[in-house]
XYZ file of C-alpha atoms in Angstrom:
146
model
C -140.041 18.932 114.876
C -138.276 21.852 116.606
C -137.890 25.012 114.524
C -134.072 24.897 114.522
C -134.127 21.335 113.149
C -136.569 22.362 110.409
C -134.364 25.332 109.485
C -131.354 23.037 109.102
C -133.083 20.746 106.607
C -131.179 20.745 103.313
C -134.169 21.130 100.930
C -135.412 24.180 102.827
C -131.953 25.776 102.870
C -131.456 25.074 99.179
C -134.789 26.693 98.242
C -134.206 29.787 100.400
C -130.616 30.179 99.198
C -131.620 29.808 95.563
C -134.375 32.409 95.890
C -132.098 34.895 97.656
C -129.318 34.391 95.121
C -131.644 34.990 92.161
C -133.115 38.126 93.763
C -129.617 39.454 94.495
C -128.543 38.799 90.924
C -131.616 40.610 89.570
C -130.956 43.560 91.881
C -127.330 43.879 90.836
C -128.237 43.389 87.161
C -130.640 46.342 87.463
C -127.834 48.358 89.060
C -125.480 47.449 86.191
C -128.121 48.462 83.616
C -129.234 51.741 85.201
C -126.190 52.846 87.190
C -128.151 53.367 90.389
C -129.089 51.034 93.201
C -132.827 50.406 93.496
C -133.358 48.415 96.681
C -136.945 47.616 95.673
C -135.591 45.530 92.787
C -134.130 43.094 95.320
C -137.628 42.154 96.522
C -139.872 42.946 93.565
C -141.515 40.245 91.472
C -140.959 39.677 87.772
C -137.873 39.726 85.613
C -135.333 37.209 84.368
C -135.093 34.574 85.685
C -138.091 33.802 87.844
C -136.942 33.422 91.452
C -140.273 31.755 92.248
C -139.637 29.084 89.619
C -136.012 28.723 90.695
C -136.830 28.312 94.377
C -139.682 25.834 93.946
C -137.838 23.759 91.355
C -134.757 23.649 93.590
C -137.012 22.580 96.472
C -138.596 19.830 94.388
C -135.206 18.594 93.185
C -133.751 18.642 96.704
C -136.759 16.757 98.076
C -136.450 14.245 95.243
C -132.753 13.757 95.947
C -133.356 13.394 99.691
C -136.613 11.435 99.844
C -136.579 9.755 96.430
C -138.328 10.724 93.228
C -141.047 8.132 93.827
C -141.929 9.470 97.296
C -145.261 11.079 98.079
C -143.467 14.163 99.401
C -141.702 14.679 96.064
C -145.035 14.324 94.264
C -146.688 16.924 96.482
C -143.724 19.291 96.163
C -143.646 18.909 92.384
C -147.401 19.496 92.137
C -147.228 22.755 94.079
C -144.114 23.822 92.175
C -145.982 23.440 88.885
C -148.905 25.484 90.229
C -146.555 28.282 91.311
C -144.778 28.309 87.949
C -148.091 28.320 86.086
C -149.265 31.215 88.246
C -146.053 33.172 87.613
C -146.313 32.792 83.836
C -150.089 32.952 83.588
C -152.129 34.809 86.156
C -149.514 37.256 87.434
C -148.356 37.948 83.862
C -151.928 38.773 82.858
C -152.317 41.057 85.889
C -149.116 42.848 84.865
C -150.448 43.376 81.350
C -153.685 44.783 82.750
C -151.679 47.159 84.948
C -149.776 48.308 81.863
C -153.021 49.127 80.024
C -154.496 50.883 83.068
C -151.326 52.946 83.459
C -151.579 54.070 79.814
C -155.209 55.080 80.418
C -154.168 56.949 83.580
C -151.330 58.692 81.721
C -153.759 59.888 79.070
C -156.361 60.980 81.620
C -153.963 62.765 83.964
C -152.030 64.511 81.203
C -155.253 66.241 80.176
C -156.610 66.983 83.656
C -153.403 67.662 85.602
C -154.478 65.393 88.474
C -152.041 63.474 90.704
C -151.673 59.814 89.913
C -150.648 56.558 91.510
C -149.165 54.108 89.014
C -149.747 50.374 89.195
C -146.864 47.911 89.346
C -146.567 46.348 85.889
C -143.772 43.823 86.392
C -145.777 41.208 88.275
C -145.328 37.986 86.359
C -142.971 36.261 84.009
C -142.824 35.148 80.429
C -142.838 31.386 79.992
C -139.145 31.636 79.044
C -138.299 33.439 82.308
C -140.099 30.688 84.226
C -138.281 27.989 82.251
C -134.886 29.585 82.904
C -135.769 29.942 86.583
C -136.851 26.304 86.807
C -133.690 25.028 85.104
C -131.564 27.274 87.327
C -133.277 25.920 90.433
C -132.838 22.289 89.411
C -129.156 22.852 88.661
C -128.696 24.774 91.918
C -130.151 21.915 93.969
C -128.244 19.275 92.027
C -124.928 21.108 92.520
C -125.582 21.760 96.220
C -126.504 18.135 96.844
């Protein structure tokens, strides 16, 4: 399949559009909260809702609508979507919590020794609620687009 044909496929476009929209919304929400534009927030992980969950659930829904919900492709897409959502709420969330603890240890150590520090990124994963909201958003996004 030529690249331009692949890029015009509706499920792919829905997933990319959903992910970009969620990231834009999170970036502008951070701007509204803090009064300054942080361009890193447009590409950073974590926060409400999960753009990973939204994009993969919109992809699964779009594939289901296009190929049928009993198709093998929908099953594969759904399986990988569930893995990604589990990872976002489980593994990456745990890594973020570990970074938070390490940063507290570093703060304590460096405040006493006056040594330069490099902080770890703490907002890596999502709460299960953030993943759920992202998944519902993605399904609705795909359903509306289709």
